[in-house]
Amino acid sequence: MSEELRVNPGWLTPDPTAWASGGGGPMDNSSSSLGSFPPDVSLPPSQLPLLVNPWDIVLCSSGTLIACENALVVLVIWQNPPPRAPLFPLPGSPVLALADLLAGLGLVLHFTCAYLLRSDSAQLLTVGLVVASFSASVFSLLAITIDRYLSLYYALTYNSERTAAFTYTMLVLLWGLSLCLGLLPVTGVNCLAEEATCSVVRPLTKNNIAVLSVSFLLLFGLMLQLYVQICKIVMRHAHQIALQHHFLAATPHYVTTRKGVSTLAIILGTFAACWMPFTVYSLIADYTYPPLYTYATLVPATYNSVINPLIYAFRNQEIQKALWLVCCGCVPASVAHRARTPSDV
């Protein structure tokens, strides 16, 4: 079959029905046919029916949900700043929610460009946006973990000694590095010219996605190490407070710290569960593997950005109010009159 009869799918090789090939091992997508229902080859390419990969529809739907959820989070945080201002509070700054918002928009735009515009340039731009946004999400989680660790290790001086310049420097580094990673496909580090160099996610090259995956594993290892140190500090503080007050459960500082640590644990655990399968798979597989496996690991990875706002909604009073207003048009008295504390994260 000639190349002009193929429609580039959103994320994989040029066979739009290869997603249905779940096979038991690697396969060559370049030799795949169009399945049981090939288009009429007598029609010109412009009149061929548009084949839409249902997995791409799932990704686009996930992107829509991600964008809506995180847009609400960003709006609520912007209108209701928290009473304290750490560097990257768990939702006290919209950095993480903004990164997830852009990732959701990137998924929707990529679907639009892949099936409506059919432009390689537009595809590269949208893939770059998705890579940059999810990279910013990872770096934001790392910044949150570092901020939590420093705020506990230097409990008496951290908030007073941290300057705005330090905060802005971290923001510039976070988004600058993410932008550089996102620009790689646009500036020529892609496999459009040579399909053999493609990774499991087109148009990223095998080397490109290997760098992203290894970086993810290193950053997550660093976050786990910091979290272990955080737990040690909390346990040491809790023991000291227990000796002084003889009533640990009633100590507000301990309750606040425990809530912050448990929220961080939930976010990091969710992050690992969502992203680890795709990260490992992208390291061991290439474009010859069945696309079904790629989608089966890539779709859950996007759910991390869906879950983050839900974690906030259950733990942050202002976001709870906003969600109740959107869903029911009213705010329950138990939520409206609950005292707001610094641990609302």
Coordinates of N, CA, C and O in Angstrom, one line a residue, residues 12 14 27-28 34 44 48 94 112 114 125 130 133 168 171 194 239 255 261 265 268 272 343:
L12 N 2.1 7.2 17.5 CA 2.9 6.0 17.1 C 3.4 6.1 15.7 O 3.4 7.2 15.1
P14 N 3.3 5.2 11.4 CA 2.3 5.7 10.5 C 1.1 4.8 10.2 O 0.4 5.0 9.3
M27 N 6.7 -6.5 16.8 CA 6.2 -6.6 15.4 C 6.7 -5.4 14.6 O 7.0 -4.3 15.2
D28 N 6.7 -5.5 13.4 CA 7.1 -4.4 12.5 C 5.9 -3.6 12.1 O 5.1 -4.0 11.2
L34 N -3.9 -2.2 6.8 CA -5.0 -1.4 7.4 C -6.1 -2.3 8.0 O -7.2 -1.8 8.2
P44 N -9.0 9.2 -4.2 CA -7.8 10.0 -3.9 C -7.6 10.2 -2.4 O -8.6 10.1 -1.7
L48 N -10.4 9.9 1.3 CA -10.3 8.7 2.1 C -11.0 9.0 3.4 O -10.9 10.1 4.0
P94 N 0.4 27.7 42.3 CA -0.2 27.0 41.2 C 0.8 26.4 40.2 O 0.5 26.0 39.1
T112 N -5.8 17.2 18.0 CA -6.3 18.1 16.9 C -5.4 18.2 15.7 O -5.8 18.1 14.6
A114 N -2.9 16.1 14.9 CA -2.6 14.9 14.3 C -3.7 14.4 13.3 O -3.4 13.9 12.3
L125 N 5.4 20.6 17.6 CA 5.2 21.7 18.6 C 4.3 21.1 19.7 O 4.6 21.4 20.9
V130 N 3.8 18.9 25.3 CA 3.5 17.8 26.3 C 4.7 17.4 27.1 O 4.7 17.3 28.3
S133 N 5.6 20.2 29.6 CA 4.6 20.3 30.6 C 4.8 19.2 31.7 O 4.8 19.4 32.9
Y168 N 12.3 32.9 42.7 CA 12.2 33.1 41.3 C 13.3 32.4 40.5 O 13.1 31.9 39.4
L171 N 12.1 28.9 40.1 CA 11.0 28.9 39.0 C 11.6 29.0 37.6 O 11.2 28.3 36.7
E194 N 13.8 9.6 9.9 CA 14.3 8.2 9.9 C 13.5 7.4 10.9 O 13.8 7.5 12.1
H239 N 9.0 12.7 68.7 CA 9.5 12.2 69.9 C 9.8 13.3 70.9 O 9.5 13.2 72.1
V255 N 0.2 17.5 64.4 CA -0.9 17.2 63.5 C -0.7 17.9 62.1 O -0.9 17.2 61.0
V261 N 3.1 15.7 55.5 CA 3.9 14.5 55.1 C 3.0 13.5 54.4 O 3.4 12.8 53.4
A265 N 3.3 12.0 50.6 CA 3.4 10.5 50.4 C 2.4 10.1 49.4 O 2.7 9.3 48.5
L268 N 3.5 11.4 45.8 CA 4.7 10.7 45.3 C 4.3 9.3 45.0 O 4.7 8.7 43.9
A272 N 4.5 7.6 41.2 CA 5.2 6.4 40.9 C 4.3 5.4 40.2 O 4.7 4.8 39.2
S343 N -2.1 23.8 57.3 CA -1.9 22.4 56.8 C -2.9 22.0 55.8 O -3.0 20.9 55.4

